[in-house]
XYZ file of C-alpha atoms in Angstrom:
603
model
C 0.010 -0.002 0.053
C 2.843 2.365 0.898
C 4.479 1.590 -2.427
C 1.261 2.463 -4.306
C 0.904 5.762 -2.354
C 4.519 6.662 -3.200
C 4.153 5.865 -6.829
C 0.945 8.109 -6.928
C 2.767 11.049 -5.297
C 5.681 10.593 -7.676
C 3.245 10.672 -10.618
C 1.470 13.781 -9.434
C 4.898 15.495 -8.904
C 6.043 14.656 -12.376
C 2.810 15.811 -13.981
C 2.921 19.044 -12.028
C 6.505 19.753 -13.065
C 5.656 19.062 -16.766
C 2.757 21.473 -16.586
C 4.895 24.352 -15.409
C 7.733 23.690 -17.836
C 5.925 22.631 -21.009
C 5.601 25.609 -23.349
C 2.334 24.092 -24.654
C 0.727 24.811 -21.297
C -0.422 28.328 -20.382
C -0.839 29.603 -16.833
C -3.737 32.059 -16.717
C -4.481 35.089 -14.589
C -4.846 33.178 -11.305
C -2.037 34.140 -9.023
C -2.668 31.720 -6.171
C -2.401 28.576 -8.177
C -1.284 27.222 -11.485
C -4.309 26.838 -13.703
C -3.749 24.645 -16.742
C -5.526 25.966 -19.741
C -4.231 24.730 -23.135
C -3.689 21.320 -24.519
C -4.053 18.571 -21.935
C -5.364 18.977 -18.371
C -4.981 17.423 -15.023
C -7.806 15.751 -13.228
C -9.926 18.016 -11.213
C -8.520 21.343 -12.379
C -10.984 24.081 -13.489
C -13.983 21.701 -12.606
C -16.178 24.868 -12.199
C -15.966 25.721 -16.044
C -19.465 26.442 -17.272
C -21.405 23.927 -19.237
C -21.828 24.583 -23.096
C -24.645 23.039 -25.102
C -22.744 22.743 -28.406
C -25.819 21.954 -30.336
C -27.683 24.978 -29.171
C -24.991 27.542 -28.685
C -26.357 31.041 -28.343
C -24.998 34.408 -27.330
C -27.196 35.614 -24.308
C -27.195 39.014 -22.943
C -27.526 39.558 -19.130
C -30.832 41.086 -18.157
C -29.390 43.094 -15.251
C -26.413 43.685 -13.096
C -27.972 41.504 -10.482
C -27.918 38.540 -12.842
C -24.234 39.074 -13.397
C -23.790 39.123 -9.649
C -25.705 35.905 -9.361
C -23.375 34.278 -12.019
C -20.244 35.444 -10.083
C -21.704 34.285 -6.776
C -22.406 30.780 -8.267
C -18.865 30.686 -9.611
C -17.444 31.683 -6.227
C -19.015 28.686 -4.552
C -17.576 26.395 -7.243
C -14.265 28.219 -6.842
C -14.122 27.327 -3.179
C -14.657 23.585 -3.983
C -11.754 23.920 -6.469
C -9.534 25.696 -3.955
C -10.060 22.898 -1.472
C -8.968 20.338 -4.031
C -6.098 22.468 -5.215
C -4.823 23.106 -1.714
C -4.814 19.364 -1.030
C -2.737 18.399 -4.105
C -0.794 21.377 -5.303
C 1.693 23.893 -3.807
C 1.344 27.748 -4.198
C 2.549 29.361 -7.382
C 3.661 32.921 -7.701
C 2.592 34.671 -10.998
C 5.227 35.712 -13.466
C 3.477 38.651 -15.038
C 6.115 39.260 -17.648
C 5.945 35.806 -19.181
C 2.169 35.629 -18.872
C 1.211 38.938 -20.440
C 3.982 38.835 -23.045
C 2.425 35.769 -24.666
C 1.361 37.024 -28.097
C 0.792 40.522 -26.695
C 3.427 42.595 -28.531
C 2.512 41.091 -31.837
C 4.054 43.224 -34.546
C 2.826 46.216 -36.472
C 3.838 49.456 -38.196
C 7.056 48.758 -40.143
C 7.470 45.332 -38.691
C 5.832 41.927 -39.498
C 2.097 41.676 -39.019
C -0.596 39.180 -39.869
C -3.223 41.345 -41.669
C -2.326 44.201 -44.031
C -5.136 46.466 -42.860
C -4.820 45.621 -39.093
C -1.967 47.178 -37.228
C -0.851 45.561 -34.004
C 0.999 46.741 -30.945
C 4.816 46.587 -31.031
C 8.064 47.621 -29.395
C 8.957 49.977 -32.353
C 6.747 52.378 -34.324
C 7.577 54.960 -36.925
C 6.148 58.336 -37.781
C 7.326 60.555 -40.685
C 9.731 62.338 -38.293
C 10.437 59.992 -35.453
C 11.111 56.373 -34.430
C 9.475 55.453 -31.108
C 11.150 52.685 -29.007
C 9.440 51.083 -26.012
C 11.806 50.500 -23.196
C 11.341 48.987 -19.764
C 10.811 52.329 -18.073
C 9.611 54.573 -20.883
C 9.600 55.354 -24.545
C 12.602 56.754 -26.295
C 11.957 59.054 -29.260
C 14.657 58.966 -31.979
C 15.013 61.360 -34.851
C 14.736 59.429 -38.130
C 17.486 61.415 -39.889
C 20.147 61.988 -37.267
C 19.338 58.818 -35.182
C 19.666 60.829 -31.996
C 17.339 60.572 -28.992
C 15.335 63.772 -28.850
C 12.838 62.902 -26.175
C 12.100 60.346 -23.361
C 8.586 59.615 -22.100
C 8.677 57.991 -18.585
C 6.123 55.184 -17.956
C 6.841 54.394 -14.280
C 5.755 51.006 -13.061
C 4.550 49.787 -16.486
C 5.482 46.366 -17.661
C 5.373 45.026 -21.294
C 5.090 48.447 -22.869
C 4.099 48.515 -26.506
C 3.109 51.282 -28.932
C 0.872 52.451 -31.743
C 1.351 55.421 -34.015
C -1.238 56.887 -36.405
C -1.040 60.438 -37.761
C -0.085 62.679 -34.871
C -1.210 60.143 -32.225
C 1.152 58.173 -30.085
C -0.499 55.376 -28.005
C 1.524 53.748 -25.180
C 0.135 50.558 -23.614
C 1.351 48.444 -20.668
C 0.513 46.570 -17.501
C 0.546 48.093 -13.957
C 1.223 45.455 -11.341
C -0.150 46.158 -7.836
C -0.594 44.600 -4.411
C 2.373 42.254 -4.598
C 1.547 40.843 -8.045
C -2.155 40.031 -7.006
C -3.751 42.718 -9.162
C -3.087 43.890 -12.699
C -4.442 46.969 -14.482
C -4.053 47.592 -18.186
C -3.267 51.168 -19.165
C -3.667 52.930 -22.510
C -2.062 56.478 -22.765
C -3.071 58.522 -25.746
C -0.685 61.454 -26.768
C -0.970 64.098 -29.374
C 2.736 64.109 -30.638
C 3.483 66.489 -33.435
C 6.917 67.173 -31.848
C 8.717 66.752 -28.503
C 7.973 70.320 -27.450
C 4.273 70.038 -28.433
C 3.433 66.601 -27.057
C 0.210 66.381 -25.005
C -1.269 63.629 -22.963
C -4.878 63.564 -24.108
C -6.330 60.726 -22.021
C -5.355 57.722 -19.948
C -7.603 54.642 -19.874
C -7.409 52.059 -17.107
C -8.878 48.572 -17.423
C -9.007 45.796 -14.804
C -7.138 42.655 -15.874
C -4.234 42.039 -18.236
C -3.962 42.692 -21.904
C -4.431 39.778 -24.224
C -4.189 41.487 -27.625
C -4.356 45.071 -29.046
C -4.928 45.974 -32.656
C -5.572 49.151 -34.626
C -8.228 49.057 -37.429
C -8.432 52.418 -39.229
C -8.561 54.923 -36.394
C -10.003 52.653 -33.724
C -8.049 50.591 -31.169
C -9.549 47.169 -30.426
C -8.186 46.175 -26.908
C -8.799 42.771 -25.421
C -8.455 42.355 -21.612
C -9.106 39.344 -19.412
C -9.837 39.553 -15.708
C -10.390 36.935 -13.069
C -12.359 37.684 -9.941
C -10.186 35.653 -7.538
C -12.173 36.279 -4.354
C -10.921 35.623 -0.787
C -12.202 32.699 1.288
C -14.534 34.683 3.533
C -18.190 34.891 4.482
C -20.773 35.518 1.731
C -21.751 38.925 3.002
C -18.301 40.232 2.479
C -18.113 38.557 -0.887
C -21.389 40.223 -1.884
C -19.912 43.655 -1.074
C -16.770 42.868 -3.148
C -18.922 41.765 -6.100
C -20.955 44.971 -5.954
C -17.748 46.929 -6.111
C -16.582 44.911 -9.130
C -19.886 45.077 -11.041
C -19.903 48.818 -10.701
C -17.084 48.880 -13.296
C -18.918 46.600 -15.755
C -21.254 47.838 -18.556
C -24.024 45.332 -17.710
C -26.093 46.135 -20.820
C -23.189 44.964 -23.010
C -22.220 41.854 -21.059
C -23.006 38.458 -22.480
C -22.631 34.785 -21.683
C -22.716 31.678 -23.836
C -22.809 28.862 -21.328
C -26.064 26.994 -20.513
C -25.673 27.354 -16.729
C -24.176 30.874 -16.103
C -21.642 30.653 -13.262
C -18.349 32.339 -14.176
C -15.956 34.544 -12.293
C -13.944 35.437 -15.415
C -14.433 38.330 -17.685
C -13.171 39.026 -21.164
C -13.808 42.592 -22.483
C -13.240 44.142 -25.960
C -12.710 47.882 -25.479
C -12.950 50.065 -28.684
C -11.091 53.357 -28.400
C -11.719 55.936 -31.046
C -8.452 57.972 -31.636
C -9.623 61.510 -32.073
C -8.863 64.761 -30.404
C -10.977 63.567 -27.389
C -9.934 59.971 -27.484
C -13.229 58.265 -26.459
C -14.302 54.760 -25.801
C -16.885 54.063 -28.479
C -17.863 50.660 -27.245
C -17.194 47.934 -24.577
C -18.387 44.331 -25.055
C -17.864 41.788 -22.302
C -18.323 38.054 -21.793
C -18.348 36.305 -18.407
C -15.743 33.918 -19.795
C -11.959 33.953 -20.569
C -11.073 33.381 -24.161
C -7.681 32.175 -25.337
C -7.094 34.938 -27.845
C -8.684 36.958 -30.739
C -8.226 37.098 -34.430
C -8.986 40.430 -36.139
C -9.764 41.186 -39.813
C -10.459 44.629 -41.078
C -14.191 44.066 -40.508
C -14.648 41.621 -37.696
C -13.043 40.052 -34.636
C -13.229 36.433 -33.558
C -12.776 35.375 -29.894
C -11.941 31.712 -29.324
C -11.196 29.276 -26.473
C -10.510 25.580 -26.036
C -13.103 23.903 -23.796
C -11.783 21.988 -20.766
C -14.712 19.691 -20.299
C -14.591 18.844 -23.966
C -11.051 19.166 -25.077
C -11.768 18.084 -28.593
C -13.809 21.341 -29.145
C -13.084 25.047 -29.115
C -15.667 27.874 -28.802
C -15.806 30.699 -31.432
C -17.566 34.102 -31.183
C -17.756 36.651 -34.016
C -18.167 40.360 -33.283
C -18.599 42.859 -36.144
C -16.588 46.113 -35.809
C -18.213 47.698 -38.823
C -20.848 49.397 -36.778
C -20.783 50.917 -33.305
C -21.710 48.432 -30.600
C -19.904 45.375 -31.804
C -23.138 44.364 -33.621
C -23.905 40.970 -35.234
C -22.746 38.591 -32.453
C -22.494 35.055 -33.764
C -21.224 31.788 -32.179
C -19.964 28.467 -33.389
C -17.414 25.804 -32.541
C -14.574 24.030 -34.283
C -12.706 20.726 -33.535
C -9.615 20.729 -31.279
C -7.625 23.911 -30.519
C -6.143 26.795 -32.478
C -2.437 27.344 -31.876
C -2.552 31.131 -32.436
C -4.434 33.848 -34.401
C -2.501 32.746 -37.438
C -4.783 29.713 -37.547
C -7.624 31.935 -38.817
C -8.311 33.738 -42.148
C -11.372 35.656 -43.254
C -12.571 35.422 -46.782
C -15.524 37.781 -47.394
C -18.354 36.342 -45.320
C -16.544 33.112 -44.621
C -13.903 32.165 -41.936
C -11.263 29.502 -42.366
C -9.798 27.835 -39.221
C -6.867 25.364 -39.003
C -6.976 23.392 -35.759
C -5.396 20.357 -34.009
C -6.761 17.695 -31.674
C -5.033 16.329 -28.519
C -4.792 13.026 -26.843
C -4.862 9.527 -28.491
C -6.949 10.789 -31.422
C -4.555 13.636 -32.217
C -5.062 14.929 -35.736
C -5.475 18.224 -37.540
C -8.418 19.840 -39.458
C -9.409 22.769 -41.560
C -12.941 24.070 -41.164
C -14.800 26.608 -43.152
C -17.603 28.734 -41.497
C -20.275 31.014 -42.884
C -22.018 33.509 -40.795
C -25.815 33.416 -40.398
C -26.461 36.750 -38.594
C -30.248 36.289 -38.293
C -29.606 33.021 -36.301
C -26.481 34.336 -34.620
C -24.658 31.172 -35.687
C -21.319 30.411 -37.439
C -22.407 27.511 -39.594
C -19.891 24.872 -40.777
C -20.019 24.598 -44.628
C -17.020 22.379 -45.344
C -13.956 20.871 -43.905
C -10.757 18.817 -44.542
C -10.323 16.408 -41.718
C -7.925 13.680 -40.587
C -4.644 15.449 -41.383
C -1.519 13.851 -39.914
C -2.901 11.293 -37.436
C -0.789 11.221 -34.276
C 0.929 14.545 -34.935
C 0.645 17.973 -33.393
C -0.183 21.130 -35.442
C 2.762 23.583 -35.266
C 2.236 26.466 -37.723
C -0.320 27.801 -40.225
C -0.072 30.291 -43.122
C -2.612 31.433 -45.743
C -1.633 32.899 -49.156
C -4.599 33.945 -51.347
C -6.385 30.694 -52.156
C -3.906 28.396 -50.422
C -3.527 27.256 -46.812
C -0.181 25.849 -45.511
C -0.183 23.697 -42.412
C 2.846 22.189 -40.595
C 2.422 19.286 -38.161
C 5.158 17.352 -36.377
C 6.041 14.245 -34.430
C 9.280 13.026 -35.828
C 9.160 14.639 -39.264
C 7.703 17.960 -40.519
C 4.798 17.371 -42.981
C 3.863 20.418 -44.970
C 0.302 20.284 -46.140
C -1.133 22.440 -48.967
C -4.875 22.923 -49.047
C -6.610 24.505 -52.075
C -9.168 27.094 -50.955
C -10.324 28.232 -54.414
C -13.791 26.799 -53.698
C -14.411 27.301 -49.973
C -17.443 24.917 -50.175
C -15.087 22.197 -51.344
C -11.466 22.748 -50.026
C -9.161 19.965 -50.900
C -5.769 18.641 -49.898
C -3.354 18.925 -52.824
C 0.042 17.737 -51.454
C 1.935 16.557 -48.411
C 5.674 17.012 -48.063
C 7.626 15.251 -45.295
C 11.021 16.617 -44.157
C 13.044 16.455 -40.912
C 12.345 18.901 -38.076
C 9.490 21.424 -38.172
C 8.688 25.093 -38.759
C 7.123 27.045 -35.938
C 6.666 30.127 -38.271
C 5.859 30.284 -41.977
C 6.285 33.299 -44.180
C 5.104 33.821 -47.795
C 7.840 34.960 -50.256
C 5.710 36.016 -53.299
C 3.297 33.375 -54.587
C 5.842 30.683 -55.295
C 8.083 30.401 -52.189
C 7.592 29.783 -48.535
C 10.137 30.307 -45.787
C 9.939 28.176 -42.547
C 11.694 29.059 -39.391
C 11.783 26.470 -36.612
C 13.686 23.584 -35.025
C 15.670 20.712 -36.460
C 14.447 18.247 -33.861
C 12.446 17.903 -30.615
C 15.437 18.959 -28.528
C 15.092 22.579 -29.812
C 18.794 23.083 -29.720
C 19.197 24.017 -33.339
C 17.675 26.618 -35.566
C 16.385 25.319 -38.867
C 15.636 27.442 -41.887
C 13.572 25.931 -44.773
C 12.809 27.191 -48.244
C 10.008 25.593 -49.953
C 8.900 25.780 -53.642
C 5.092 25.845 -53.641
C 4.601 27.092 -57.194
C 2.980 23.807 -58.030
C 0.526 22.979 -55.114
C 0.427 19.344 -56.235
C 4.246 18.895 -56.160
C 5.686 21.033 -53.436
C 9.486 20.583 -52.895
C 12.241 21.635 -50.476
C 14.843 23.946 -52.070
C 17.069 24.026 -48.986
C 17.127 23.284 -45.349
C 19.731 25.085 -43.264
C 20.442 23.664 -39.810
C 22.362 25.865 -37.439
C 23.647 23.972 -34.408
C 23.236 25.714 -30.957
C 21.617 28.515 -32.655
C 18.140 29.997 -31.719
C 16.087 32.962 -32.856
C 13.229 34.927 -31.389
C 11.315 34.242 -34.661
C 10.872 30.728 -33.367
C 8.470 31.986 -30.744
C 7.440 35.358 -32.025
C 6.572 36.285 -35.600
C 7.059 39.981 -35.026
C 10.812 39.532 -35.026
C 10.877 38.262 -38.604
C 12.009 40.596 -41.379
C 11.489 40.153 -45.145
C 12.274 42.723 -47.793
C 10.288 42.051 -50.871
C 12.101 44.604 -53.038
C 15.647 43.141 -52.552
C 14.443 39.575 -51.667
C 16.286 38.972 -48.368
C 15.243 38.017 -44.855
C 16.663 39.003 -41.472
C 16.316 37.180 -38.039
C 17.489 37.825 -34.557
C 20.321 35.392 -34.015
C 21.821 33.778 -30.830
C 24.530 31.244 -30.940
C 25.612 29.421 -27.792
C 29.413 29.006 -27.825
C 31.122 26.504 -25.527
C 34.904 26.882 -25.294
C 37.281 25.922 -22.443
C 34.391 25.151 -20.099
C 33.182 28.845 -20.588
C 29.719 29.579 -22.062
C 29.393 32.670 -24.334
C 26.730 33.935 -26.735
C 27.093 35.389 -30.116
C 24.126 37.861 -30.361
C 22.966 39.863 -33.317
C 20.882 39.902 -36.620
C 21.590 37.505 -39.464
C 20.617 38.231 -42.979
C 20.079 35.808 -45.970
C 19.275 36.522 -49.636
C 16.521 34.363 -51.115
C 17.921 32.707 -54.353
C 16.696 29.961 -56.648
C 18.992 27.505 -54.861
C 18.269 28.534 -51.290
C 19.666 30.876 -48.568
C 22.761 32.939 -49.274
C 24.454 34.746 -46.402
C 24.127 38.502 -46.712
C 25.641 39.793 -43.496
C 25.685 39.796 -39.655
C 25.266 42.785 -37.354
C 25.955 42.646 -33.580
C 25.189 45.015 -30.740
C 27.422 43.476 -28.071
C 29.891 46.352 -28.197
C 27.346 49.154 -28.154
C 27.139 49.691 -24.397
C 26.670 53.009 -22.631
C 28.270 53.604 -19.204
C 24.857 53.405 -17.568
C 24.238 49.979 -19.063
C 27.680 48.480 -18.499
C 27.054 46.799 -15.128
C 23.622 45.532 -16.298
C 25.086 44.003 -19.495
C 27.829 42.289 -17.612
C 25.300 40.500 -15.501
C 22.791 39.954 -18.372
C 24.491 39.782 -21.674
C 21.042 39.016 -23.283
C 20.433 42.787 -23.351
C 22.398 42.758 -26.632
C 19.903 40.348 -28.161
C 18.212 41.840 -31.288
C 14.429 42.274 -30.931
C 13.313 43.889 -34.158
C 14.569 44.529 -37.757
C 12.772 46.899 -40.073
C 13.464 48.999 -43.214
C 12.990 52.730 -43.968
C 13.793 53.845 -47.504
C 17.050 52.090 -48.382
C 18.328 51.455 -44.929
C 17.801 48.706 -42.507
C 17.385 49.424 -38.833
C 18.224 46.875 -36.087
C 16.905 47.258 -32.490
C 18.074 45.859 -29.215
C 17.812 46.971 -25.575
C 21.268 48.534 -25.986
C 21.102 50.308 -29.250
C 19.541 50.921 -32.640
C 21.837 50.687 -35.740
C 21.314 51.800 -39.307
C 22.870 50.127 -42.361
C 22.533 50.381 -46.131
C 20.770 47.447 -47.858
C 23.785 47.182 -50.165
C 26.252 46.640 -47.238
C 24.457 45.557 -44.113
C 27.613 44.903 -42.096
C 28.777 48.518 -42.419
C 26.820 50.517 -39.858
C 26.333 54.111 -41.049
C 24.710 55.435 -37.906
C 23.938 54.195 -34.413
C 22.220 55.372 -31.204
C 23.129 53.937 -27.813
C 20.230 53.733 -25.273
C 20.763 54.777 -21.644
C 19.701 52.360 -18.876
C 17.497 54.530 -16.617
C-alpha cells in the first residue's frame, strides 16, 4: 500500500512539473495557483468551468447587473470547491506577469511583420514621418529618423510590457501596471498628441482591470482585449457580496454576455474600442463572463476563441462585427480541437477558415470553413478537410490567397497544402515530409515559402527551410539550413521576422551558444540571408554587443542578453536593427557597415 501511495505522489509531482515547464501549457491570470488551460489537463482542475450545449449555442445578454452578480456568486461557490482540491494536491505558485502577459501581446505592427495588411498591431517599435518610437522597460525613447539621435524620453513608471501604436499625430502607449504584490493587474492605454517633443500632450489615460491579451488598430480605432479573473478571498458570503458589488460597478451590464447554459463564471473578457480623435473616447465595450484564449482580427470583424476544458476536442468561437458601433452581429460556433494562435484563422468575405489540431490519443489536424448566419447568430460549418497527420501536433499555419499551408510534427515535418479556391469544397493537394518542423511560416511572393523552426524535438538548433510551392500538387524543398546551438526569437514570436520584398532577403534575430574551455558565451545579433533559386545565401551579420553606454555596463555584464536583437525593419534604403542596448542603421547594399547608431541609456 505504501508503495502504491509513493508511486501516486511521484506521478502527481512529475505531472505538475511538466505542466509548469511545457511551453504548450499556459498559466492564466490566477495568481494563487497554476491553472492549466491549453492542450491537456490534470484531473480536477477548473472543474467549475460552465457547461456549453454545443448543439444549441447562443449568445445571451444579461438582463441586469443583479444577474451578473448571481453568476459570479455561483462561480465563487464552485471556486471554493476547487481551492479545497487544489490546496490538497498542489503547492502555491507565484505569478510571473512578464511571461504571462507577453504571450502574443506585442505582436508586430507598423513597419514590422504583422498578420493582416489592414490591421496594425502593438509593437516595441513604431515609426512616424519624423520619429522612431522605441518602447523600453521604463519609458519610450523618441529617436530622430534622420540623425538617429534621442530627442525625447517619455517615462512610464511601473509599467511592464510596454508597447506602442502610431497613427497620424497620435502616439499610443500601452502596458501593465502590477499592484498589491502581484495580486492585481491593471491595463493602461495612454493617448498622446505628438507633433513634436515640445508640443506633445497627454490627451487621455484609460485604465482597465485585468491584463492585456491583444491590441490591434483598425483604421482609427483601437480594439483592446483584456481578461480579468475575480479571484475572491475565502470569507463569508456577506463580504463577498460587497466585493462583487464593487466589481460590478465597473462593468457595462447592458453589453455583457454569456454563452454557457448554466451561467456561473468569475472570469471576464472585454473588448474595448477606443476611437483615436482629439478627445480619445471609448466608443464601445463588449464583455463576456468567460476567458477566451485569444482573438483574431480582420479589417471588418473580430473572432474570440477558447478551447473547452470539459470537452477538449472542441473550441468555442464568437464573432463580433466592428463595422458598426456596438460590436453588432454577435454570432457563435465551434470547431474541432484547438487553435495554436491567431495565425490559424483567415477571413474570406463572409467566410472564416480555421486550421486546428486535436489532442490526446486521437491527435489529428483539421481545416474548417464557416459562414455567418447573422439572423440565427450562428457560425455554420459549410465544409472541412479532416484527418490530417494522425498522431501529430499542429505547429504552424499560413494562408496565401487561395492556399493554406499547415505544418504538423511528431518526428518529421509534414507540410500540407490545401486548395481554398472553392471554400465549399476545399481539398488537400500535397503533403511533403522533411526532418524537423517550422514554428513560423512566411510567404515569399506566390511561389516560395520560408519556414523558421527547429531541426528536432530537442530545440537546440535553428532550422531555416525554403519551400517551392509554385505547384501545389508537387511542393518541394529547395534548401534546409540547420544551425547547431543557434536560436532565434522568430521561433517563438513572428514579429521578429524581417522580409524585404524589393531586394528579396530576410533577417532574423540570431543567438549562438558557444562553448569553449568550459566557458559559455553567446554570439548575439541579426543574421541576414538573400533568397535565391538555390536557397539561402548569407548577406551579413550585425551585432550590438559592443554598443554599451556607461549606464548599461554593469547590467550588461550580469545580463549579456540585453544585446539580443528584438526587431529589424526597413525605412527607404536603410535597414534598422533594434536591441535593448542600441539601434543601428545600415545600407541594404552593405548591411555589415553601420552608417549610424544610437546607444540607449539604462535608466
